[in-house]
Coordinates of C-alpha atoms and ligand atoms in Angstrom, one line a residue:
M225 CA -52.6 60.3 -30.3
V226 CA -49.4 61.4 -30.7
R227 CA -46.8 60.4 -33.7
L228 CA -43.3 59.6 -32.8
E229 CA -41.4 60.3 -35.8
H230 CA -38.5 58.3 -36.9
E231 CA -36.9 61.9 -37.3
V232 CA -37.1 62.4 -33.6
L233 CA -36.1 59.1 -32.2
Q234 CA -33.2 58.8 -34.6
S235 CA -32.2 62.5 -32.9
V236 CA -32.2 61.8 -29.3
L237 CA -29.2 59.6 -27.3
K238 CA -31.6 57.2 -26.1
P239 CA -34.9 56.4 -28.5
A240 CA -35.8 53.2 -26.2
R241 CA -36.9 55.6 -23.8
Y242 CA -39.9 56.7 -25.6
T243 CA -40.7 54.0 -27.6
G244 CA -42.6 52.1 -25.4
G245 CA -44.2 48.3 -26.6
E246 CA -42.1 46.5 -24.1
W247 CA -42.2 42.8 -22.7
N248 CA -45.7 42.7 -20.4
A249 CA -46.8 46.2 -21.1
V250 CA -50.6 46.5 -21.0
I251 CA -52.2 48.0 -23.8
K252 CA -56.0 48.8 -24.0
D253 CA -58.7 50.7 -26.2
H254 CA -59.4 53.8 -24.0
A255 CA -62.7 53.7 -25.2
A256 CA -63.4 50.6 -23.9
V257 CA -62.5 51.8 -20.1
D258 CA -63.9 54.0 -17.9
C259 CA -61.3 55.3 -16.2
T260 CA -57.5 56.0 -17.3
W261 CA -54.4 56.7 -15.7
A262 CA -51.1 58.1 -16.4
L263 CA -48.3 56.7 -14.1
A264 CA -45.5 59.2 -13.5
L265 CA -42.1 59.2 -12.2
P266 CA -41.0 62.8 -12.7
D267 CA -37.2 61.2 -13.8
V268 CA -35.8 59.7 -16.8
Y269 CA -36.8 56.0 -17.9
E270 CA -34.4 54.0 -16.3
V271 CA -35.0 55.5 -13.1
G272 CA -38.7 55.5 -13.3
M273 CA -38.8 51.7 -14.3
S274 CA -36.9 50.6 -11.7
N275 CA -39.5 52.0 -9.1
L276 CA -41.5 49.2 -7.5
G277 CA -44.2 51.3 -6.0
L278 CA -45.1 52.5 -10.0
A279 CA -44.7 48.8 -10.8
I280 CA -47.4 47.5 -8.2
L281 CA -49.9 50.4 -9.2
Y282 CA -49.4 49.8 -12.6
E283 CA -50.6 46.3 -12.3
V284 CA -53.1 46.7 -9.6
L285 CA -55.1 49.4 -12.1
N286 CA -54.6 47.2 -15.1
R287 CA -55.8 44.0 -13.6
R288 CA -59.3 45.5 -13.6
E289 CA -61.0 45.4 -16.9
D290 CA -62.8 48.8 -16.4
I291 CA -59.4 51.2 -16.1
A292 CA -56.5 51.7 -18.5
A293 CA -53.1 52.3 -16.9
E294 CA -50.3 53.9 -18.9
R295 CA -46.6 55.0 -18.1
V296 CA -45.2 58.3 -18.7
Y297 CA -41.6 59.6 -17.4
A298 CA -39.3 62.5 -17.4
P299 CA -38.8 63.0 -21.3
W300 CA -33.9 63.9 -21.2
T301 CA -33.2 67.1 -22.5
D302 CA -32.6 66.2 -26.0
M303 CA -36.4 64.7 -26.3
E304 CA -37.5 67.4 -24.1
E305 CA -35.9 70.2 -27.1
E306 CA -36.9 68.4 -29.8
M307 CA -40.5 68.2 -28.2
R308 CA -40.5 71.7 -27.5
K309 CA -39.6 72.4 -31.0
R310 CA -42.2 70.4 -32.5
K311 CA -44.9 71.4 -30.1
M312 CA -45.3 67.7 -29.5
P313 CA -46.9 67.2 -25.9
L314 CA -45.8 64.9 -23.3
F315 CA -47.5 61.4 -24.2
S316 CA -47.6 58.0 -22.8
L317 CA -45.9 55.3 -23.6
E318 CA -48.3 52.6 -24.3
T319 CA -50.8 54.1 -26.5
K320 CA -48.7 57.8 -27.3
T321 CA -52.2 59.1 -25.8
E322 CA -51.5 62.9 -25.1
I323 CA -51.4 63.0 -21.0
S324 CA -53.8 65.9 -21.1
A325 CA -56.5 63.4 -22.3
F326 CA -55.9 61.2 -19.5
D327 CA -58.3 60.9 -16.4
F328 CA -55.7 61.3 -13.7
V329 CA -51.9 62.1 -14.0
G330 CA -50.4 60.6 -10.8
F331 CA -46.9 61.6 -9.9
S332 CA -44.7 59.5 -7.7
L333 CA -43.0 61.6 -5.2
Q334 CA -40.0 59.8 -4.8
Y335 CA -37.6 62.9 -3.4
E336 CA -37.3 67.0 -3.6
M337 CA -35.1 67.2 -6.1
I338 CA -37.6 66.5 -8.7
Y339 CA -39.7 68.7 -8.1
T340 CA -39.2 71.2 -11.0
N341 CA -39.3 68.1 -13.0
V342 CA -43.0 67.7 -12.0
L343 CA -43.6 71.4 -13.1
N344 CA -41.7 70.9 -16.7
M345 CA -43.7 67.7 -17.1
L346 CA -46.9 69.3 -16.5
D347 CA -45.9 72.1 -18.5
L348 CA -45.3 70.0 -21.8
A349 CA -48.3 68.2 -21.2
G350 CA -49.9 71.4 -21.6
I351 CA -51.6 71.0 -18.3
P352 CA -52.1 74.5 -16.3
L353 CA -49.2 74.2 -13.4
F354 CA -51.7 75.2 -10.4
A355 CA -54.7 73.1 -9.7
K356 CA -56.8 76.6 -9.2
D357 CA -56.6 77.0 -13.0
R358 CA -57.2 73.9 -14.3
G359 CA -60.6 73.4 -16.2
E360 CA -62.8 70.6 -16.4
A361 CA -61.8 69.0 -19.0
M362 CA -58.0 68.6 -17.3
P363 CA -57.4 65.5 -15.9
F364 CA -56.8 65.5 -11.9
V365 CA -53.0 65.7 -10.9
V366 CA -52.5 63.5 -8.1
G367 CA -49.1 62.9 -5.8
G368 CA -47.9 59.8 -4.1
G369 CA -44.8 58.4 -2.6
P370 CA -42.5 59.3 0.4
C371 CA -42.6 63.2 -0.3
V372 CA -46.3 63.1 0.6
Y373 CA -45.6 63.1 4.4
N374 CA -44.5 67.0 3.9
V375 CA -46.4 67.8 1.0
E376 CA -47.2 71.3 1.8
P377 CA -44.7 73.0 -0.1
I378 CA -46.1 72.1 -3.8
A379 CA -49.7 71.3 -2.5
D380 CA -50.8 74.2 -5.0
F381 CA -49.5 72.0 -7.7
F382 CA -51.7 69.3 -7.2
D383 CA -55.6 68.0 -6.9
F384 CA -54.9 65.7 -4.4
F385 CA -52.6 63.5 -2.7
I386 CA -52.9 59.9 -1.7
V387 CA -50.7 59.3 1.7
G388 CA -49.0 56.0 2.4
E389 CA -49.3 52.9 0.7
G390 CA -51.4 53.4 -2.5
E391 CA -52.7 50.3 -4.0
E392 CA -56.0 50.2 -1.9
A393 CA -56.6 53.4 -2.5
I394 CA -55.8 54.3 -6.1
V395 CA -58.8 51.7 -7.0
E396 CA -60.8 53.6 -4.3
V397 CA -60.0 57.0 -6.4
S398 CA -61.2 55.6 -9.4
D399 CA -64.3 53.5 -8.0
A400 CA -65.2 57.6 -6.9
F401 CA -64.7 58.4 -10.0
M402 CA -66.6 56.1 -12.4
A403 CA -69.4 56.8 -10.0
W404 CA -69.3 60.7 -10.5
K405 CA -68.5 60.4 -14.5
R406 CA -72.0 57.7 -14.4
E407 CA -73.8 60.3 -12.4
G408 CA -73.0 63.1 -15.1
R409 CA -70.3 64.5 -13.2
P410 CA -72.3 66.1 -10.6
G411 CA -70.4 69.5 -9.2
G412 CA -67.9 69.1 -11.8
R413 CA -64.1 68.7 -10.7
K414 CA -64.9 70.5 -7.3
G415 CA -67.9 67.3 -6.8
F416 CA -65.4 65.1 -7.7
L417 CA -63.1 66.3 -5.0
Q418 CA -65.5 66.6 -2.5
R419 CA -65.9 62.8 -3.2
L420 CA -62.6 62.1 -1.9
L421 CA -62.8 63.2 1.2
D422 CA -64.4 60.3 2.5
V423 CA -61.8 58.2 1.2
P424 CA -59.3 57.3 3.9
G425 CA -55.3 58.7 3.3
I426 CA -56.6 61.2 0.6
Y427 CA -55.7 65.1 1.0
V428 CA -57.2 67.7 -0.7
P429 CA -55.4 70.9 -0.6
S430 CA -57.7 72.9 -1.8
F431 CA -60.2 72.4 1.4
Y432 CA -57.9 73.3 3.4
E433 CA -56.1 76.5 4.2
P434 CA -52.3 76.3 5.8
E435 CA -51.7 78.9 8.9
Y436 CA -48.4 80.4 9.1
D437 CA -46.9 82.0 12.2
E438 CA -45.4 85.8 11.8
E439 CA -42.1 84.5 10.6
G440 CA -43.8 82.7 8.2
N441 CA -43.3 79.3 9.6
Y442 CA -46.1 76.5 8.7
R443 CA -48.2 76.0 11.9
A444 CA -51.3 74.1 11.0
L445 CA -53.8 72.9 8.5
R446 CA -57.4 74.4 8.9
P447 CA -60.2 72.5 7.1
L448 CA -62.7 74.6 5.3
V449 CA -65.6 72.2 4.9
E450 CA -67.0 69.9 7.5
A451 CA -66.0 67.3 5.5
A452 CA -62.4 67.6 5.3
K453 CA -60.7 65.7 8.2
P454 CA -58.2 67.7 10.6
V455 CA -56.0 65.0 10.4
I456 CA -55.3 62.6 7.9
Y457 CA -54.0 59.3 8.2
K458 CA -51.7 57.2 5.7
R459 CA -53.0 53.5 4.3
V460 CA -51.4 50.7 5.2
I461 CA -51.6 47.1 3.8
R462 CA -52.0 45.0 6.9
D463 CA -51.6 41.8 5.3
M464 CA -48.7 41.6 3.0
D465 CA -49.9 38.3 1.8
D466 CA -53.0 39.8 0.8
A467 CA -51.8 42.5 -0.9
I468 CA -51.5 42.5 -4.7
S469 CA -47.8 41.8 -5.7
V470 CA -46.6 42.6 -9.5
E471 CA -46.5 39.4 -11.0
H472 CA -45.6 40.8 -14.8
P473 CA -43.1 43.2 -14.2
V474 CA -42.5 45.4 -17.5
V475 CA -39.0 44.3 -19.1
P476 CA -37.3 47.0 -20.7
Y477 CA -35.5 47.0 -24.2
M478 CA -32.4 48.6 -22.8
D479 CA -31.0 48.5 -19.6
I480 CA -32.0 50.4 -16.6
V481 CA -30.9 51.4 -12.8
H482 CA -32.5 48.3 -11.0
N483 CA -32.8 45.7 -14.6
R484 CA -33.7 42.8 -12.9
I485 CA -36.6 41.6 -10.3
M486 CA -37.6 42.4 -7.5
L487 CA -38.6 40.2 -5.0
E488 CA -40.6 42.9 -2.3
L489 CA -39.9 40.4 1.0
F490 CA -41.8 42.9 3.3
R491 CA -42.5 46.4 4.4
G492 CA -41.2 49.0 6.8
C493 CA -38.4 48.3 9.2
S494 CA -38.1 47.6 12.8
R495 CA -35.2 49.3 13.3
G496 CA -35.4 53.0 14.4
C497 CA -32.1 54.5 12.5
R498 CA -32.4 58.5 14.1
F499 CA -31.9 59.9 10.2
C500 CA -34.2 57.7 8.2
Q501 CA -37.4 58.7 6.5
A502 CA -38.6 55.4 5.2
G503 CA -37.8 53.6 8.5
I504 CA -40.5 55.5 10.4
C505 CA -43.2 56.3 7.6
Y506 CA -43.5 52.8 6.5
R507 CA -44.3 51.1 10.0
P508 CA -45.3 48.5 11.1
A509 CA -43.1 45.9 9.5
R510 CA -45.1 43.7 7.7
E511 CA -43.5 40.2 6.2
R512 CA -44.5 37.9 3.3
T513 CA -44.5 34.5 4.1
E514 CA -42.0 32.3 2.7
E515 CA -44.4 30.2 0.9
N516 CA -45.6 33.4 -0.8
L517 CA -42.4 34.7 -2.0
R518 CA -41.2 31.3 -3.3
K519 CA -44.6 31.5 -5.5
M520 CA -44.1 34.8 -6.9
A521 CA -40.2 34.2 -7.7
R522 CA -41.4 31.5 -9.8
G523 CA -44.4 33.3 -11.3
L524 CA -41.3 36.3 -11.7
V525 CA -38.9 34.2 -13.4
D526 CA -41.4 32.8 -15.9
A527 CA -43.3 36.1 -16.6
T528 CA -40.0 38.3 -17.4
G529 CA -37.2 35.7 -18.4
Y530 CA -34.9 37.7 -16.0
D531 CA -32.0 35.4 -14.7
E532 CA -31.2 38.1 -11.8
M533 CA -33.7 38.7 -8.6
S534 CA -33.3 41.0 -5.9
L535 CA -34.7 40.4 -2.6
T536 CA -35.4 44.0 -1.9
S537 CA -37.2 45.9 1.4
L538 CA -36.2 48.4 3.4
S539 CA -33.5 46.5 5.0
S540 CA -33.9 43.2 3.6
A541 CA -31.1 41.3 6.0
D542 CA -33.6 41.7 8.4
Y543 CA -36.6 39.2 7.1
S544 CA -36.9 36.8 9.5
C545 CA -36.6 33.4 7.6
L546 CA -33.7 35.0 5.4
G547 CA -31.6 31.8 5.6
R548 CA -34.2 29.3 4.5
L549 CA -35.8 31.3 2.0
V550 CA -32.3 31.9 0.2
D551 CA -31.8 28.1 0.4
D552 CA -35.0 27.6 -1.3
L553 CA -34.9 30.1 -4.0
M554 CA -31.6 28.7 -4.7
A555 CA -32.4 25.1 -4.9
D556 CA -35.9 26.4 -6.8
F557 CA -33.9 27.4 -9.8
R558 CA -30.6 25.7 -9.4
D559 CA -31.1 24.6 -13.3
E560 CA -32.1 27.7 -14.6
K561 CA -29.0 30.3 -13.3
V562 CA -31.1 32.7 -11.8
S563 CA -28.8 35.0 -8.9
F564 CA -30.3 36.1 -6.3
S565 CA -29.0 39.5 -4.4
L566 CA -29.6 41.6 -1.5
P567 CA -29.3 45.5 -1.9
S568 CA -27.6 45.9 0.9
L569 CA -26.1 43.9 4.0
R570 CA -26.2 43.9 8.1
I571 CA -22.5 44.3 9.4
D572 CA -22.5 41.0 10.9
S573 CA -20.9 37.5 9.8
F574 CA -24.3 35.9 9.0
S575 CA -24.6 38.3 6.3
I576 CA -21.1 37.5 5.1
D577 CA -22.1 33.6 5.1
L578 CA -25.3 34.5 3.0
A579 CA -23.5 36.8 0.3
H580 CA -21.3 34.2 0.1
K581 CA -23.6 31.2 -0.8
M582 CA -26.0 33.5 -2.7
Q583 CA -23.1 34.9 -4.8
Q584 CA -22.0 31.1 -6.1
V585 CA -23.5 32.4 -9.6
R586 CA -21.8 35.7 -10.1
K587 CA -19.7 37.6 -7.4
S588 CA -19.3 41.5 -6.6
G589 CA -18.3 43.7 -4.5
L590 CA -19.8 44.1 -0.8
T591 CA -21.7 47.2 0.8
F592 CA -22.0 48.2 4.0
A593 CA -23.6 51.1 5.8
P594 CA -21.8 52.1 8.7
E595 CA -22.9 56.0 8.0
A596 CA -20.7 57.8 10.4
G597 CA -16.7 57.9 11.4
T598 CA -17.1 57.0 15.1
Q599 CA -18.9 55.2 17.8
R600 CA -20.4 58.6 19.2
L601 CA -22.2 59.4 16.2
R602 CA -23.1 56.2 15.5
D603 CA -25.0 56.1 18.7
V604 CA -26.4 59.7 18.0
I605 CA -27.9 58.4 15.0
N606 CA -28.8 55.0 16.7
K607 CA -27.3 52.9 14.1
G608 CA -26.7 49.7 16.2
V609 CA -23.7 49.0 14.4
T610 CA -19.9 49.0 16.3
E611 CA -16.4 49.2 14.2
E612 CA -16.4 45.4 16.0
N613 CA -19.4 44.1 13.7
L614 CA -17.7 45.9 10.7
M615 CA -14.3 44.3 11.3
K616 CA -15.7 40.9 12.1
A617 CA -18.1 41.2 8.9
C618 CA -15.3 42.6 6.7
G619 CA -12.4 39.9 7.9
A620 CA -15.3 37.3 7.4
A621 CA -15.8 38.9 3.5
F622 CA -11.9 38.5 3.1
R623 CA -11.7 35.2 4.2
Q624 CA -14.4 34.2 1.7
G625 CA -12.5 35.6 -1.0
W626 CA -14.0 39.3 -1.2
K627 CA -11.8 42.1 -2.3
Q628 CA -13.5 45.0 -2.5
V629 CA -15.6 46.5 -0.1
K630 CA -18.3 49.5 -0.5
L631 CA -18.7 51.5 2.7
Y632 CA -21.6 54.0 2.8
F633 CA -21.5 57.2 5.3
M634 CA -23.1 60.5 6.2
M635 CA -21.5 64.1 6.3
G636 CA -23.3 66.8 8.2
L637 CA -25.6 64.6 10.3
P638 CA -26.8 66.3 13.8
T639 CA -23.6 67.0 16.2
E640 CA -21.0 66.1 13.5
T641 CA -17.3 67.2 14.6
D642 CA -14.2 67.5 12.3
E643 CA -13.3 64.3 14.8
D644 CA -16.4 62.3 13.4
V645 CA -15.1 62.9 9.4
I646 CA -11.8 62.2 10.0
G647 CA -12.9 59.1 11.5
I648 CA -14.6 57.6 8.1
A649 CA -10.8 58.0 7.0
E650 CA -9.9 56.4 9.9
L651 CA -12.0 53.6 10.0
A652 CA -11.8 52.8 5.9
K653 CA -7.9 52.4 6.8
K654 CA -8.5 50.1 9.4
V655 CA -10.6 47.6 6.8
V656 CA -7.8 47.9 4.1
D657 CA -5.0 46.8 7.0
L658 CA -7.2 44.2 8.1
Y659 CA -7.6 42.7 4.5
T660 CA -3.7 43.1 4.8
E661 CA -3.3 41.2 8.0
I662 CA -5.7 38.5 6.9
K663 CA -4.3 37.6 3.3
G664 CA -0.5 38.1 4.3
K665 CA -0.8 41.0 1.1
R666 CA -2.3 44.5 0.2
G667 CA -4.8 43.8 -2.6
C668 CA -8.1 45.3 -1.6
K669 CA -10.1 48.2 -2.9
V670 CA -12.2 49.8 -0.2
T671 CA -14.6 52.9 -1.9
I672 CA -16.5 55.1 1.0
S673 CA -18.9 56.7 -0.7
V674 CA -20.3 60.1 1.7
A675 CA -23.6 61.8 0.9
C676 CA -24.7 65.2 2.5
F677 CA -27.2 64.6 5.2
V678 CA -30.9 65.9 4.5
P679 CA -32.6 66.4 7.6
K680 CA -36.4 64.0 6.6
P681 CA -39.6 65.5 7.9
Y682 CA -41.3 63.1 10.4
T683 CA -37.8 61.6 11.8
P684 CA -36.3 63.1 14.8
F685 CA -33.5 65.0 13.1
Q686 CA -36.5 66.9 11.1
W687 CA -35.9 70.3 12.9
F688 CA -32.1 70.1 12.3
G689 CA -31.0 72.4 9.2
Q690 CA -28.9 71.2 6.9
L691 CA -25.2 72.3 6.4
P692 CA -24.4 75.2 4.4
I693 CA -22.8 74.1 1.0
E694 CA -19.3 75.8 1.6
E695 CA -18.8 73.8 5.3
F696 CA -20.3 70.6 3.3
Q697 CA -17.3 71.2 1.0
R698 CA -14.7 71.9 4.1
R699 CA -15.9 68.9 5.7
Q700 CA -15.1 67.0 2.3
Q701 CA -12.0 68.2 1.8
L702 CA -11.1 67.6 5.2
L703 CA -12.0 63.8 4.4
K704 CA -9.9 64.0 1.5
E705 CA -6.8 65.3 3.4
H706 CA -6.7 62.3 5.6
I707 CA -7.4 59.8 3.3
T708 CA -3.9 58.4 2.7
D709 CA -4.0 55.1 1.4
R710 CA -4.4 54.6 -2.4
A711 CA -6.7 51.1 -1.6
I712 CA -9.2 54.0 -0.4
T713 CA -11.6 55.5 -3.4
F714 CA -13.6 58.5 -2.0
N715 CA -16.8 59.3 -3.9
Y716 CA -18.7 62.2 -2.5
H717 CA -21.9 64.5 -4.0
D718 CA -21.7 68.0 -5.1
A719 CA -22.3 69.9 -2.1
Ligands
SF4_872 S1 -31.5 53.0 7.5 FE1 -32.1 51.0 7.2 S2 -32.1 49.9 8.8 FE2 -32.3 51.7 9.6 S3 -34.6 52.7 10.0 FE3 -34.1 52.9 7.7 S4 -34.4 51.5 6.4 FE4 -34.4 50.9 8.8

């Protein structure tokens, strides 16, 4: 067990990132269980604690008496410095156990930019980076999450991957592990990995060889043993009402990115925006029933004390009974001052009425995602939104009393021209003018947030390259020059 000295905690910016002991955290005696998991999100505590997928796995595993699951996140640079200085290994939040002492270390791979954090965390834990270098006493390093659909670039660092929704597969993996352990670990590490070839949705890179063409382009994966399947199908939870939901989320002592209850309405998305990996990889759309959601909401408020709940999904406004669900939830929690929010709104008047209803307790700005500045480009990306939709939605919002609108766009989408870039500025200006027209005075604020487009695997845009940095910078500058109204704020990422 790692001793977390007072001195260390006093020298870092946010000690609560490392102390654990939060409400609903599960602490088990490792000697009393047969399988231990360190669930890792390779980002800081605030980001990791806001991830619903990992919270589901934490609860699924800890419901089993014979399994203990604990959490670990990437230490911030101040803590890392202390840890390296003191030769303190990476430890879990619950029992401060060294990560290298767990049976499994499961990394949730949310986006490519955190790959280096995975390696840094393995290094801090004293676990060899390459799977082939790990000895018998080392944990199995597992990957899951959206990046696993295109995992070959980092395959050598992992013992295996869980492809798709992991809550059933992770239990099957744990059961296979406990059986292998009971039988005296036949065949060593390789023996266990061989057993995983029978579990659907598991990819064990060491049983495959990637093939490349003469130019170094990846072509295919060739199985090296008979039991390794040539195609690995993602795991999908068929019936969302049977799926385990988080009933006891861990409540942090510090502010985190999503510091509220997340009520998962449905998985998947029935739309087909061509840039969106989640929309394609999490198909099909599967809803929870309204009755179930109301029951879950009650349980979550009682188990946490939160007074804010986000109705979370890829595109929550598409939930088929959303209007009725919101009415019912608001009635259920009328006396408890629980407020509800939707992470994103559909661009239509129905959504505005709904947002108006939901924000009776608290009122904040509205967020829409037209994604592109011209109709031509919105058609290219299959974003079924017109300028008329946006103007109608913003008009409805202004009439209901909103003054702030945030618009999300992407830059560098395939076929984008300067005209499309300037279109973003023009669209924002039209929204500002609409407010003035409706209210007869100025006074609204429009924030446009423009992300640099990253082509994602498994989307129709996967073979389009990303724009060079200089071209992103040129287009950002071009857009900046065309924003002339002070009511518009332009936010963009470092290219
Ligand atoms: S961008 Fe949103 S609406 Fe479009 S496919 Fe993705 S999740 Fe669905």
